[in-house]
mmCIF file of C-alpha atoms in Angstrom:
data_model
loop_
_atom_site.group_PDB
_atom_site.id
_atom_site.type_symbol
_atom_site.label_atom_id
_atom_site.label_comp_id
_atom_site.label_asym_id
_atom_site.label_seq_id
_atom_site.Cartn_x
_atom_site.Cartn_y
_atom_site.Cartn_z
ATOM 1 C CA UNK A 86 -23.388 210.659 102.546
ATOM 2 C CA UNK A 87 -25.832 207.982 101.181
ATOM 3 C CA UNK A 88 -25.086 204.214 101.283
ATOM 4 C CA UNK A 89 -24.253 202.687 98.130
ATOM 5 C CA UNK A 90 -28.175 201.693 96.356
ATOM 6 C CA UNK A 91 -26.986 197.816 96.859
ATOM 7 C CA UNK A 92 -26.581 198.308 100.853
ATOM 8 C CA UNK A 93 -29.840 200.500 100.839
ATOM 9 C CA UNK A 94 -31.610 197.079 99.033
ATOM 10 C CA UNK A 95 -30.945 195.699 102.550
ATOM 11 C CA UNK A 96 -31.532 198.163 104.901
ATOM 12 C CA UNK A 97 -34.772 196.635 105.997
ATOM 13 C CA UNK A 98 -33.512 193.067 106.108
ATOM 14 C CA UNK A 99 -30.337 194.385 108.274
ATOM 15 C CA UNK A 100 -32.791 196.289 110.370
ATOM 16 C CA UNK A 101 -35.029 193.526 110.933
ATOM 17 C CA UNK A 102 -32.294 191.086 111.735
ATOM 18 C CA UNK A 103 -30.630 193.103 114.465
ATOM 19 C CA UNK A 104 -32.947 191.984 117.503
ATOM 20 C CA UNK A 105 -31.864 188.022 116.213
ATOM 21 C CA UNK A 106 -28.178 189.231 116.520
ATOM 22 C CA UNK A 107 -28.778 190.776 119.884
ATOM 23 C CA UNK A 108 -30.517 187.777 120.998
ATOM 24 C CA UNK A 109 -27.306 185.979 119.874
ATOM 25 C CA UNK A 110 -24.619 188.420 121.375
ATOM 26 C CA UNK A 111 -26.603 188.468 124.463
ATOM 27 C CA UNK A 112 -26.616 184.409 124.933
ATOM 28 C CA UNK A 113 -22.852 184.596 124.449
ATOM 29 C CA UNK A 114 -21.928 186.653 127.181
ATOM 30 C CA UNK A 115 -23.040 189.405 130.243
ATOM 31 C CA UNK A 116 -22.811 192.249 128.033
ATOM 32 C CA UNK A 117 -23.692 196.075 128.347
ATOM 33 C CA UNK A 118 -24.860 198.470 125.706
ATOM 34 C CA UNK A 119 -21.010 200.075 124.805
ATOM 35 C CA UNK A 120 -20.346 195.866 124.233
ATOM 36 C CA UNK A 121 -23.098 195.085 122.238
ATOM 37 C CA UNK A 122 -22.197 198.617 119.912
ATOM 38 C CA UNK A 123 -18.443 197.526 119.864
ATOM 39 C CA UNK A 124 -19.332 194.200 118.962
ATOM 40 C CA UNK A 125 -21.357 195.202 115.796
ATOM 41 C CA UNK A 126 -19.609 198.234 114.900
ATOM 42 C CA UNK A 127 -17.004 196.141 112.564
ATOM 43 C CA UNK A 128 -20.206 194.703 111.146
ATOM 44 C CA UNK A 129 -22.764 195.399 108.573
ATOM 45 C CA UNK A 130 -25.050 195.691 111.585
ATOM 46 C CA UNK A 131 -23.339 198.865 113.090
ATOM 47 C CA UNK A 132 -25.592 200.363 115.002
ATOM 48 C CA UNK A 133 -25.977 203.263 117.633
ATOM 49 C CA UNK A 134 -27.770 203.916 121.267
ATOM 50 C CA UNK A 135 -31.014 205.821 119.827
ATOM 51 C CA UNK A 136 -31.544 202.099 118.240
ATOM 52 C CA UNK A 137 -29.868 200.135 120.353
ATOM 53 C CA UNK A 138 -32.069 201.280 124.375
ATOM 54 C CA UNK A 139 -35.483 201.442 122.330
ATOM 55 C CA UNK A 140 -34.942 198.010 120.852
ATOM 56 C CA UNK A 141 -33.418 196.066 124.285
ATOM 57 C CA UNK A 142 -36.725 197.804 126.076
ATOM 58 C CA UNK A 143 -39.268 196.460 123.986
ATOM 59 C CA UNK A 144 -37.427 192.953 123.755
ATOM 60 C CA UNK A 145 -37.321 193.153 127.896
ATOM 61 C CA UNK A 146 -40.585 193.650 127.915
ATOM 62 C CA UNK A 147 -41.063 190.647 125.261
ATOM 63 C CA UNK A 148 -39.229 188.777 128.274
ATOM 64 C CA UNK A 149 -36.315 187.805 126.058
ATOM 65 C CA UNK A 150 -33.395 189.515 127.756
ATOM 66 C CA UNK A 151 -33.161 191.116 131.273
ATOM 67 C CA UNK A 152 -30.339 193.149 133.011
ATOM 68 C CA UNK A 153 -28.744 193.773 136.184
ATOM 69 C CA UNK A 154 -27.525 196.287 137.833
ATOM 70 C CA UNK A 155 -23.312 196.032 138.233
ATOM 71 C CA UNK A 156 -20.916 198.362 139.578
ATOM 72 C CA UNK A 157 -18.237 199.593 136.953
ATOM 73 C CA UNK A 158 -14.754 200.252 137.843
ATOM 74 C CA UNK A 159 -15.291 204.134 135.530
ATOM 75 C CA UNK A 160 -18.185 205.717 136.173
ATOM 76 C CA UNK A 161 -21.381 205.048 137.278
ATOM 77 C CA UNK A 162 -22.978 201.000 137.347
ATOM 78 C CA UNK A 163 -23.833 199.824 134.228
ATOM 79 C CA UNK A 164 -26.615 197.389 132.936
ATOM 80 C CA UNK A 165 -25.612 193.895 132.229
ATOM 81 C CA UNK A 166 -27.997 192.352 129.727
ATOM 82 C CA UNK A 167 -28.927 188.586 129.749
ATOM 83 C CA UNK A 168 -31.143 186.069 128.215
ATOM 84 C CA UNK A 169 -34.403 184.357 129.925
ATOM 85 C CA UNK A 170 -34.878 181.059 128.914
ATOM 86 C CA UNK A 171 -37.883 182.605 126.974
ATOM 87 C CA UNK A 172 -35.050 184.483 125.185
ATOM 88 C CA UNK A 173 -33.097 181.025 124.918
ATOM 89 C CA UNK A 174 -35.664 179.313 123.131
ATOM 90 C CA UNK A 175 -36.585 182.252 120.753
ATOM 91 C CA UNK A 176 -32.829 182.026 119.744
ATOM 92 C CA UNK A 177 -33.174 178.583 118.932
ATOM 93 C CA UNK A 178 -36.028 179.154 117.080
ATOM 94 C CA UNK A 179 -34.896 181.523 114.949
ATOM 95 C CA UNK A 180 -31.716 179.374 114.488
ATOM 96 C CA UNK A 181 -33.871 176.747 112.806
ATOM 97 C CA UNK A 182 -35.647 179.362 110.778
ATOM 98 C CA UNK A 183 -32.500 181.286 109.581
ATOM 99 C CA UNK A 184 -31.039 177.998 109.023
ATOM 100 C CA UNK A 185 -34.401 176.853 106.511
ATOM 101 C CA UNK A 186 -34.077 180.207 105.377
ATOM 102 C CA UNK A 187 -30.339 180.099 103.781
ATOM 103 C CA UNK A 188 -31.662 176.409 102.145
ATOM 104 C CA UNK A 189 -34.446 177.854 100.853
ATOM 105 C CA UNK A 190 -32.158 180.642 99.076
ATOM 106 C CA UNK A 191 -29.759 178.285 98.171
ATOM 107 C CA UNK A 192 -32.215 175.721 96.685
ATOM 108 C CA UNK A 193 -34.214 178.430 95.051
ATOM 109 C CA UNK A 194 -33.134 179.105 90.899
ATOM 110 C CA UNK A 195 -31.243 175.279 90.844
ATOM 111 C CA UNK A 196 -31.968 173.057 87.803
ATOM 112 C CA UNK B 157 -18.029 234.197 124.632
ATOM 113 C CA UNK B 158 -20.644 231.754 124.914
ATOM 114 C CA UNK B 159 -22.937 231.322 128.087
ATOM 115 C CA UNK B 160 -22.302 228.244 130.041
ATOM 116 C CA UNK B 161 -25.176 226.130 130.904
ATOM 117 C CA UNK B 162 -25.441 223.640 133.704
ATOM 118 C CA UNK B 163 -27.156 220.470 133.132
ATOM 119 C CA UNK B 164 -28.056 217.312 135.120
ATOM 120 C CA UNK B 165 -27.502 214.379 132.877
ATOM 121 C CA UNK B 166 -28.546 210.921 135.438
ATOM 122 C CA UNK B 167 -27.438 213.108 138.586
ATOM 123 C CA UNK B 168 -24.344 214.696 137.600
ATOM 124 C CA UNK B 169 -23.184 217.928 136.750
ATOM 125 C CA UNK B 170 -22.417 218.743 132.972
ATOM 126 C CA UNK B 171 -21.420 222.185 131.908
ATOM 127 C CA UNK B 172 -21.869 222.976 128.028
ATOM 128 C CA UNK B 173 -21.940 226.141 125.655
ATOM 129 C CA UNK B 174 -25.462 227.339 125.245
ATOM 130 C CA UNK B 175 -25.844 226.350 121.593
ATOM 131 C CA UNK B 176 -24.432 222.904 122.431
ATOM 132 C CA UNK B 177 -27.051 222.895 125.127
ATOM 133 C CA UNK B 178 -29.665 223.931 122.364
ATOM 134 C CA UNK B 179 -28.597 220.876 120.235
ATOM 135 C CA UNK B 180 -28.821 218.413 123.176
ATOM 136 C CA UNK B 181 -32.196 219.830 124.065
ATOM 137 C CA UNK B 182 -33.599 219.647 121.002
ATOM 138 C CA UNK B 183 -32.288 215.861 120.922
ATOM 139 C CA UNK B 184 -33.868 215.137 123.722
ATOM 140 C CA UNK B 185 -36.885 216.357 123.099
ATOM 141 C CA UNK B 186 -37.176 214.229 119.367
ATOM 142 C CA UNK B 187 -36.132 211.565 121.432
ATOM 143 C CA UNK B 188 -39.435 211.978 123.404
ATOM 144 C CA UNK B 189 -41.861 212.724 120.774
ATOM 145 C CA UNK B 190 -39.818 209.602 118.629
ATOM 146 C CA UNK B 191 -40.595 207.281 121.822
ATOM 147 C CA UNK B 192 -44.751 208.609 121.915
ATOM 148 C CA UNK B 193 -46.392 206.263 124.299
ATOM 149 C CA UNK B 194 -43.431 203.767 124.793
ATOM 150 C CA UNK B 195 -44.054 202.280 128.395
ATOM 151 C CA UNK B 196 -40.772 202.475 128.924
ATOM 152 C CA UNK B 197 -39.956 206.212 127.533
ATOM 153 C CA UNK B 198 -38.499 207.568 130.865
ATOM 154 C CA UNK B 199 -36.139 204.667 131.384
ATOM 155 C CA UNK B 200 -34.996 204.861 127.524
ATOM 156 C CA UNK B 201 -34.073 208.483 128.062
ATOM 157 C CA UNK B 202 -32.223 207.956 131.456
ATOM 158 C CA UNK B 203 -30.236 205.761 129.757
ATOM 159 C CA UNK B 204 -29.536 207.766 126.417
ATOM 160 C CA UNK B 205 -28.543 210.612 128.712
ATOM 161 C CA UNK B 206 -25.877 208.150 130.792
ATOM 162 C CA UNK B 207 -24.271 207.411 127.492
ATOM 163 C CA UNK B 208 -24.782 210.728 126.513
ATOM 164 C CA UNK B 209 -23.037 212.354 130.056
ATOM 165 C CA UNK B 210 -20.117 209.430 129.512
ATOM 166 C CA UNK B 211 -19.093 210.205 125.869
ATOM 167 C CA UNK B 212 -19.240 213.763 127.724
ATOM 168 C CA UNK B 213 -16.841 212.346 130.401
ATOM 169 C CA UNK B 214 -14.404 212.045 127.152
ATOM 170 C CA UNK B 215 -13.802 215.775 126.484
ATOM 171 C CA UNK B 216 -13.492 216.641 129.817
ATOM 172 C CA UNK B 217 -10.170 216.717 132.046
ATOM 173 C CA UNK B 218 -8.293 218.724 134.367
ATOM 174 C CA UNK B 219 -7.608 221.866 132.780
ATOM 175 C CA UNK B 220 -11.175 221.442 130.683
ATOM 176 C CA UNK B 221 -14.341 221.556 132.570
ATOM 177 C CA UNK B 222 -16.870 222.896 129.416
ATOM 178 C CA UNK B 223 -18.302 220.381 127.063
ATOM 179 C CA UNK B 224 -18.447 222.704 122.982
ATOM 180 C CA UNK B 225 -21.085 223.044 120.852
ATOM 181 C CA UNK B 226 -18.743 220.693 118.292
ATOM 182 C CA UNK B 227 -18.274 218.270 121.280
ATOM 183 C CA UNK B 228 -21.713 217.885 122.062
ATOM 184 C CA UNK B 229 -22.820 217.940 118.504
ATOM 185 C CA UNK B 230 -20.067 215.095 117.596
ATOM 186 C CA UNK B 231 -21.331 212.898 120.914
ATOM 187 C CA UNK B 232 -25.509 213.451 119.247
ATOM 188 C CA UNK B 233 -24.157 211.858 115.891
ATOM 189 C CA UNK B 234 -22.478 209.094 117.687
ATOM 190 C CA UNK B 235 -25.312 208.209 120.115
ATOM 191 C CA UNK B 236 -27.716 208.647 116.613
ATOM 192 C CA UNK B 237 -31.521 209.641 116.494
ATOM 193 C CA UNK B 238 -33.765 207.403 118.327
ATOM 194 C CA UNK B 239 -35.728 205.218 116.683
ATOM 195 C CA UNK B 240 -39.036 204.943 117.956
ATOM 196 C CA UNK B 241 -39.501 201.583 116.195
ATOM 197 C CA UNK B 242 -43.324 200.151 114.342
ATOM 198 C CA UNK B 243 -46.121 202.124 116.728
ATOM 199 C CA UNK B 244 -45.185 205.640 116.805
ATOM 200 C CA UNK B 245 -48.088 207.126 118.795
ATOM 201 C CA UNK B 246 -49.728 210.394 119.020
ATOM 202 C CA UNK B 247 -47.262 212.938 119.359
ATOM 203 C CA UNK B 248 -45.009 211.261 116.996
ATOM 204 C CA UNK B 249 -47.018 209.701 114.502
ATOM 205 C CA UNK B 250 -48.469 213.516 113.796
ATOM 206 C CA UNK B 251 -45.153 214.869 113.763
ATOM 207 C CA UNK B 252 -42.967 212.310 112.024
ATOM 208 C CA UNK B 253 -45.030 209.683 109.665
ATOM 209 C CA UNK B 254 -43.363 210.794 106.737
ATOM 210 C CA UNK B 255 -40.641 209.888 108.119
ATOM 211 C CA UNK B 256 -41.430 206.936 109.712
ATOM 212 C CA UNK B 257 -39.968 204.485 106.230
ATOM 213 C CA UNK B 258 -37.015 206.422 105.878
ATOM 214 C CA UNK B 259 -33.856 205.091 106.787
ATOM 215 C CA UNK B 260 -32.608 205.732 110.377
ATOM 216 C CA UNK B 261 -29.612 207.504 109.118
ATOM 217 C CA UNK B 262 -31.576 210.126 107.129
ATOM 218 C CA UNK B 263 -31.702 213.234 109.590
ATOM 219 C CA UNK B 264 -35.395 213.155 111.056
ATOM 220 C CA UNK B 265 -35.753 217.129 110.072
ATOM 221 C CA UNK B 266 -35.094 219.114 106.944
ATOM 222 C CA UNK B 267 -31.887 221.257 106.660
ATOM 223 C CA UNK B 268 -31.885 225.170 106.664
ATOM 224 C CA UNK B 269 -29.448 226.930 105.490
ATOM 225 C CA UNK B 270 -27.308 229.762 107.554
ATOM 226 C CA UNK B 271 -24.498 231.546 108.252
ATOM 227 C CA UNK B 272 -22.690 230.167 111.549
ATOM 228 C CA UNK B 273 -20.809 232.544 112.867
ATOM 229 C CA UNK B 274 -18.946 229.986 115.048
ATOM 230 C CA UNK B 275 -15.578 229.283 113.332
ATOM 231 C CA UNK B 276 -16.123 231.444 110.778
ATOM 232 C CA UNK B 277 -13.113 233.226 108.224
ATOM 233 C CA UNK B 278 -15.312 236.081 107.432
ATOM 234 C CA UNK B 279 -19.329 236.019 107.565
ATOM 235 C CA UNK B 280 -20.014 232.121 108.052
ATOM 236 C CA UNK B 281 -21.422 231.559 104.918
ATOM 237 C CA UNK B 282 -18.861 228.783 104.170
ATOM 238 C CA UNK B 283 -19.314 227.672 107.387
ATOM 239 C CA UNK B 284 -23.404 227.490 106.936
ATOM 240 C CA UNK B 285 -22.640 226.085 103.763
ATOM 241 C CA UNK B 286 -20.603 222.879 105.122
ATOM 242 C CA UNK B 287 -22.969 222.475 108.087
ATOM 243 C CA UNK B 288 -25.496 222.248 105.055
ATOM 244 C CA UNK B 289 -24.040 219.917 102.801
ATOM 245 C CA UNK B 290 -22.499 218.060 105.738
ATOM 246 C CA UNK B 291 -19.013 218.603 104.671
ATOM 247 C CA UNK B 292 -15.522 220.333 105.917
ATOM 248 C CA UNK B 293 -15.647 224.063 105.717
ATOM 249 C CA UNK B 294 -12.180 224.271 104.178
ATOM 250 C CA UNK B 295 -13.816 222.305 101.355
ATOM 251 C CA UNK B 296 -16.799 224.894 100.351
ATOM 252 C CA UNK B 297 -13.679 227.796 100.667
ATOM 253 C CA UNK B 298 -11.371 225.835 98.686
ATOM 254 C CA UNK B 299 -14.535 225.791 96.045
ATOM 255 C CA UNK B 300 -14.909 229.234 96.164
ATOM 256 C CA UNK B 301 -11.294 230.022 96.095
ATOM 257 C CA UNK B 302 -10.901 227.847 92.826
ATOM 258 C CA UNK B 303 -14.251 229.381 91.436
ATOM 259 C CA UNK B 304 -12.517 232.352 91.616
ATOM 260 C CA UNK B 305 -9.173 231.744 90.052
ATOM 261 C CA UNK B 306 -10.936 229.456 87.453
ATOM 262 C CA UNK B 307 -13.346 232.901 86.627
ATOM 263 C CA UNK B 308 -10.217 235.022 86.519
ATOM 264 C CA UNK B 309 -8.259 232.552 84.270
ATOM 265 C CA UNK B 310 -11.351 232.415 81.846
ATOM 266 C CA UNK B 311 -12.712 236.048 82.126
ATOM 267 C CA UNK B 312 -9.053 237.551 82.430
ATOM 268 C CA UNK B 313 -10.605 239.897 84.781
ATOM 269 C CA UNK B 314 -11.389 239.888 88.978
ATOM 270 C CA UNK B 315 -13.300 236.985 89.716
ATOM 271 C CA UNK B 316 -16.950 239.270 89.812
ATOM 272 C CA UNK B 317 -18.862 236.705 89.916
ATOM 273 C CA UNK B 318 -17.595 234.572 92.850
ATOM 274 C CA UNK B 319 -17.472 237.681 94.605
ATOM 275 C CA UNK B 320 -21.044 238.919 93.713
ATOM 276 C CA UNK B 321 -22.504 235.595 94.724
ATOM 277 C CA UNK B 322 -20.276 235.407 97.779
ATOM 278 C CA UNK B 323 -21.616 238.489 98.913
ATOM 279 C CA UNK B 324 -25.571 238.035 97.454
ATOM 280 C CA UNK B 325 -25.101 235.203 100.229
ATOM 281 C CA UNK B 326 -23.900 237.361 103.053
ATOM 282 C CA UNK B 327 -27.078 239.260 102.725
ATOM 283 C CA UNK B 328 -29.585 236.718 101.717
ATOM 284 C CA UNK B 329 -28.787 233.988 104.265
ATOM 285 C CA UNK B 330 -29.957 234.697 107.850
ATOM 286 C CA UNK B 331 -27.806 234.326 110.680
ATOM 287 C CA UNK B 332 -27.900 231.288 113.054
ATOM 288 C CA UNK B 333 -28.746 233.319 116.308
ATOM 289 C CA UNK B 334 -30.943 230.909 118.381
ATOM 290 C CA UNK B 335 -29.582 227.319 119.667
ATOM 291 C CA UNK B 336 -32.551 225.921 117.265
ATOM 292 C CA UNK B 337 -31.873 227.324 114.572
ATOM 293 C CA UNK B 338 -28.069 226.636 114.784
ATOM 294 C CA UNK B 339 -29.413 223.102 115.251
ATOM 295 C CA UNK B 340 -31.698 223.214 111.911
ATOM 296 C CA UNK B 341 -28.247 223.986 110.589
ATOM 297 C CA UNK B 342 -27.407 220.653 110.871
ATOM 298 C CA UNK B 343 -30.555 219.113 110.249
ATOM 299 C CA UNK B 344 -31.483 218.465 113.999
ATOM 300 C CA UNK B 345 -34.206 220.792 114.365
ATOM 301 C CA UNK B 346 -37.329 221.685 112.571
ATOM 302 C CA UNK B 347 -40.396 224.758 112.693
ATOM 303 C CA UNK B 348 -38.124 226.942 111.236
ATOM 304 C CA UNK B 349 -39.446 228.534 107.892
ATOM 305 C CA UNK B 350 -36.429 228.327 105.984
ATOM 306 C CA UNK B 351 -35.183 226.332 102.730
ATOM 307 C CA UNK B 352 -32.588 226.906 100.160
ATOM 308 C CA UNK B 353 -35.345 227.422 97.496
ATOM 309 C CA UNK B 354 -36.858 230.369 99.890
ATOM 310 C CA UNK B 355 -32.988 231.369 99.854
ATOM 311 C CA UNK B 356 -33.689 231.275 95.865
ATOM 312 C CA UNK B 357 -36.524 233.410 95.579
ATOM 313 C CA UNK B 358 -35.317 236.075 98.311
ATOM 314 C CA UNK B 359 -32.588 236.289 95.506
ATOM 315 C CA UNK B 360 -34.370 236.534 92.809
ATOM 316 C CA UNK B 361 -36.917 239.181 94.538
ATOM 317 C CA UNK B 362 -34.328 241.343 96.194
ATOM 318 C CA UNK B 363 -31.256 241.318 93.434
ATOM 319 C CA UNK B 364 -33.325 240.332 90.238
ATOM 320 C CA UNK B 365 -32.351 243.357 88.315
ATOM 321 C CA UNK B 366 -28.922 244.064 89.663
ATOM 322 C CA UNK B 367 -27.434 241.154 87.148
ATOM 323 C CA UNK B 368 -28.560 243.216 84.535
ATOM 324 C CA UNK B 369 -27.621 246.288 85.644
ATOM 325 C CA UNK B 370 -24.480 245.056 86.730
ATOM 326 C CA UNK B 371 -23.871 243.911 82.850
#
């Protein structure tokens, strides 16, 4: 069951751009984990846990996001991820960038 | 019968077959070697194992109290291999680095083949098969059912062939006895010495003349 050779092209790129898309569903909302998966999973950014916990660690220990501890009203409490205002002004950073980014590719190859 | 094993997943009580407790183990335990010297390696597998021991939560109910081998294997694929990210470390750089580019879908361990005796219509070969190729079993016996009426139609005799090879596999591919190896089955497992090409030669060493004679 291998991607199609176009999405494979792109694997990289997808891979590289899901902490900025994290970064952005985080700022949105409060969101756990199962939110964050169920958010992406209609997406071309689909993702699962075994990424998903390595990824938020090493960005909470970046200082971008941090969680909290709330009860649930299944099961045990649940973390609630957030963004620091270090977090707040990566996102707007790489805002900017993505935005010079898509001008750049649109620019690129005009007469 | 399968032997029920008792687990602790985050301070609760999970029962699951023993093979589905050999596939979760052996998750676990990539998950570990995948994370190397991550600071935060204990946390990352406390919370794997919560959304591990909630997807359980899903196949459990009041007249249901033992998570399968199928369940658990269906809840690994869903939570998906952990990705240990740019600096694997020590354990994990020795064992994985060549896998370290791949995708994160590929499976992190080569595939053996075996019979699985779990499900099985007669030996488990099909079965082995499908876990192989990652596809239904009803598909590799439909194959083998239409190998055979397409050799009849052709030959105008019994389908030999599909039969002899049918059977060649029966007693050239090993059984899936231990939790790991039913695991390498699947591709989640790895240190055992087995690959379709060793499959190959045992073929060709044990049955290399019987084609001939059998002509």
């Amino acid at each position: 069951m291998s991607a199609p050779p176009l999405n494979e092209k792109f694997a990289s790129i997808r891979k590289g751009l899901l902490e900025f898309l994290i970064l952005k569903i985080v700022a949105s909302d409060k969101v756990y984990v199962a939110d964050m998966l169920q958010r992406l999973s209609t997406t071309e950014f689909a993702t699962q846990e075994g990424t998903l916990y390595p990824l938020l660690s090493k960005m909470r220990r970046e200082g971008t996001v941090d969680y909290e501890w709330h009860e649930s009203d299944a099961g045990p409490p649940r973390k609630y991820y957030k963004l620091t205002p270090k977090g707040k002004a990566q996102l707007d950073e790489l805002n900017q960038y993505w935005a010079y980014i898509n001008q750049t590719f649109d620019n690129l190859g005009r007469a | 019968m399968q032997k029920v094993i008792t687990i602790n997943l985050n301070g609760n009580a999970y029962q699951l077959d023993e093979s589905g407790y050999g596939a979760l183990h052996t998750y676990l335990e990539h998950a570990d070697a995948q994370l190397g010297g991550n600071p935060d390696k204990a946390e990352i597998i406390r919370d794997l194992e919560q959304s591990i021991a909630e997807k359980c939560l899903r196949f459990l109910g009041p007249g249901k109290s033992v998570v399968s081998t199928l369940e658990v294997e269906q809840i690994l694929r869903e939570v998906g291999p952990v990705d240990g990210g740019t600096t694997p470390s020590g354990h994990a750089a020795g064992q994985h680095t060549p896998h370290a580019g791949s995708d994160a879908t590929t499976p992190p361990h080569p595939r053996r083949l075996y019979q699985i005796r779990e499900g099985a219509m007669l030996s488990g070969v099909c079965n082995g098969l499908a876990a192989y190729f990652n596809v239904d079993p009803t598909i590799v016996r439909v194959a083998f059912v239409v190998s055979a009426v397409v050799e009849m139609a052709v030959t105008d005799d019994p389908p030999w062939i599909t039969v002899m090879i049918y059977v060649l596999l029966v007693f050239v591919v090993p059984y899936a006895k231990t939790s790991e190896q039913r695991a390498a089955a699947q591709g989640a497992s790895e240190g055992i010495p087995y690959k379709v090409q060793e499959v190959v030669e045992r073929v060709k060493a044990k049955f290399g003349g019987l084609h001939h004679k059998a002509r």
